[in-house]
């Protein structure tokens, strides 16, 4: 009798299980971590955050003279802006291409980002890794005395980033920059065509739409005379299609090879300039 | 002892009969259509999970909202933020078949289900019309209904990448396989 009761109980349990709600399970609990950073750039430093397939990012980057000009230059604003207008496009979720033009030296640059690793939620892959290449060419009239080859500049970078929590991401990016031509500004200047750098970047999320980010790009080893390490402190605001970035930065440029070779102000002195980026992302697919 | 064995067989037979009346999928397709002037798009997921028990008419479906893909990364992100998928990862329906369905017939039959639909932490009683068809490879279902965002307290942020229609058309389609004993 007891056996029958047990069997009936088990059977009822099986039947009632079928009628009960299924356990809700996430489809891909170890899926890729999203939004390590808000955009492809912080102020001037690239990030592992790539555009999704079919996304077009139009970006306008500006900065002004250094704040030491005081009220006479309205803290650098009157000194004129360095502007880079750039477009990036996601060929795939892991491969982005881009083109940009910087008003300084009329430098036109072409970039390529390729993600080889994407951090996953359960840490099967603990970091995201993106290779970045950038090729620039000076196109201002003054450089026409140089050959095409002599006007080229290059960057190669490996960006390694981890989103430690919903609110904190950190990136390290060793990089190498090369200029086919470097020009002496003073007789005793030390010049190097090739420079090494180690970029650091971080993002502290305030809420879904706002964050504070920073970047620091020290030159490692030989550096061009009188140059300083670039740094920036950034307030980021996302409004849906736009990402606005307002910052204080020491470097004058928005391409990393130039930040390594041409930064002349020391952020921690303190001496920096005001700048802002406007990113507008369109979905083309 | 003989009676015990007989009872056990009886119970096992009953159980397996019930199991044969259950159908399940984890690869159903769900689509939503958002139509606004000059900007229409659709989002898809092929991770619709469903269980139908014809014995008691129970219908249980859910979807991981993070699997919805609109074909555009930025739009997906905005959609997930709007639906607060980190806090409410699933959209789910649990209810009963309230119309007749003949599992012996292989023809497409109109059916109605009634139950609770839950998304964004809000529940509403809904009635959904669809079709069910018994096939040799399983039970094929289709259904569609209109989801009104405000009914579920879903309010898109005022400044958004996408314009969002208040009424979203939802369609699902799935082939559910018999659940093995």
CSV table of C-alpha atoms in Angstrom, one decimal, chain A residues 1 3-4 7-8 11 15 18-28 34-35 38 52-55 121 163 166 205 208-209 238-241 243 280-285, chain B residues 4 7-8 11 15 18-19 22 24 47 49-51 53 56 58 60-62 64 66-67 71-75 77-78 80-81 85-86 89-90 92-94 157 159-161:
chain,number,residue,atom,x,y,z
A,1,UNK,CA,0.0,0.0,0.0
A,3,UNK,CA,4.6,1.7,-2.3
A,4,UNK,CA,1.5,2.6,-4.3
A,7,UNK,CA,4.4,5.9,-6.8
A,8,UNK,CA,1.1,7.9,-7.1
A,11,UNK,CA,3.5,10.5,-10.7
A,15,UNK,CA,2.4,15.7,-14.0
A,18,UNK,CA,4.5,19.8,-16.5
A,19,UNK,CA,1.7,22.2,-15.8
A,20,UNK,CA,3.8,24.5,-13.7
A,21,UNK,CA,5.7,27.4,-15.1
A,22,UNK,CA,9.1,26.6,-16.6
A,23,UNK,CA,12.1,27.9,-14.9
A,24,UNK,CA,13.2,31.2,-16.6
A,25,UNK,CA,16.7,30.9,-17.9
A,26,UNK,CA,18.9,33.5,-19.6
A,27,UNK,CA,19.5,32.6,-23.3
A,28,UNK,CA,23.2,33.4,-23.2
A,34,UNK,CA,28.4,45.5,-23.5
A,35,UNK,CA,29.3,49.1,-23.2
A,38,UNK,CA,30.4,54.9,-24.2
A,52,UNK,CA,28.0,47.7,-34.2
A,53,UNK,CA,27.5,46.4,-37.7
A,54,UNK,CA,25.8,49.0,-39.8
A,55,UNK,CA,26.4,51.9,-37.3
A,121,UNK,CA,29.7,38.1,-18.6
A,163,UNK,CA,34.6,46.1,-17.4
A,166,UNK,CA,28.6,47.9,-14.2
A,205,UNK,CA,29.5,55.4,-14.7
A,208,UNK,CA,22.8,55.0,-17.6
A,209,UNK,CA,23.4,58.3,-19.4
A,238,UNK,CA,24.6,60.2,-23.7
A,239,UNK,CA,21.2,61.4,-24.9
A,240,UNK,CA,20.3,58.5,-27.1
A,241,UNK,CA,21.7,59.1,-30.6
A,243,UNK,CA,27.2,61.2,-27.0
A,280,UNK,CA,26.2,61.2,-33.5
A,281,UNK,CA,25.4,57.6,-34.3
A,282,UNK,CA,23.2,56.6,-37.2
A,283,UNK,CA,21.9,53.2,-38.0
A,284,UNK,CA,22.3,52.6,-41.7
A,285,UNK,CA,20.9,49.1,-41.8
B,4,UNK,CA,1.6,-3.1,-6.6
B,7,UNK,CA,-0.6,-0.1,-10.1
B,8,UNK,CA,2.9,1.0,-11.0
B,11,UNK,CA,0.7,5.1,-13.1
B,15,UNK,CA,2.4,9.7,-16.8
B,18,UNK,CA,0.6,13.1,-20.1
B,19,UNK,CA,4.2,13.6,-21.3
B,22,UNK,CA,3.4,18.2,-23.9
B,24,UNK,CA,8.3,22.3,-26.0
B,47,UNK,CA,15.1,32.3,-28.5
B,49,UNK,CA,11.0,29.3,-25.2
B,50,UNK,CA,7.6,27.7,-24.9
B,51,UNK,CA,5.8,24.7,-23.3
B,53,UNK,CA,0.5,20.9,-22.3
B,56,UNK,CA,-4.7,20.7,-19.2
B,58,UNK,CA,-1.5,25.1,-20.1
B,60,UNK,CA,3.8,28.9,-21.0
B,61,UNK,CA,6.1,31.1,-23.1
B,62,UNK,CA,9.0,33.4,-22.3
B,64,UNK,CA,15.1,36.7,-22.9
B,66,UNK,CA,18.4,40.7,-24.5
B,67,UNK,CA,18.2,38.4,-27.4
B,71,UNK,CA,19.8,44.9,-36.8
B,72,UNK,CA,21.4,48.0,-35.3
B,73,UNK,CA,23.6,48.1,-32.2
B,74,UNK,CA,22.7,51.5,-31.1
B,75,UNK,CA,19.0,50.9,-31.4
B,77,UNK,CA,21.0,49.4,-26.7
B,78,UNK,CA,18.2,52.0,-26.5
B,80,UNK,CA,17.2,47.4,-23.7
B,81,UNK,CA,17.5,50.6,-21.7
B,85,UNK,CA,16.3,44.4,-19.4
B,86,UNK,CA,18.9,44.2,-16.6
B,89,UNK,CA,15.1,40.3,-18.4
B,90,UNK,CA,12.1,38.3,-19.6
B,92,UNK,CA,6.5,36.0,-20.4
B,93,UNK,CA,3.0,34.6,-20.9
B,94,UNK,CA,1.4,32.0,-18.8
B,157,UNK,CA,13.2,58.4,-22.7
B,159,UNK,CA,15.4,62.1,-26.2
B,160,UNK,CA,16.0,58.8,-28.0
B,161,UNK,CA,17.8,57.5,-31.0
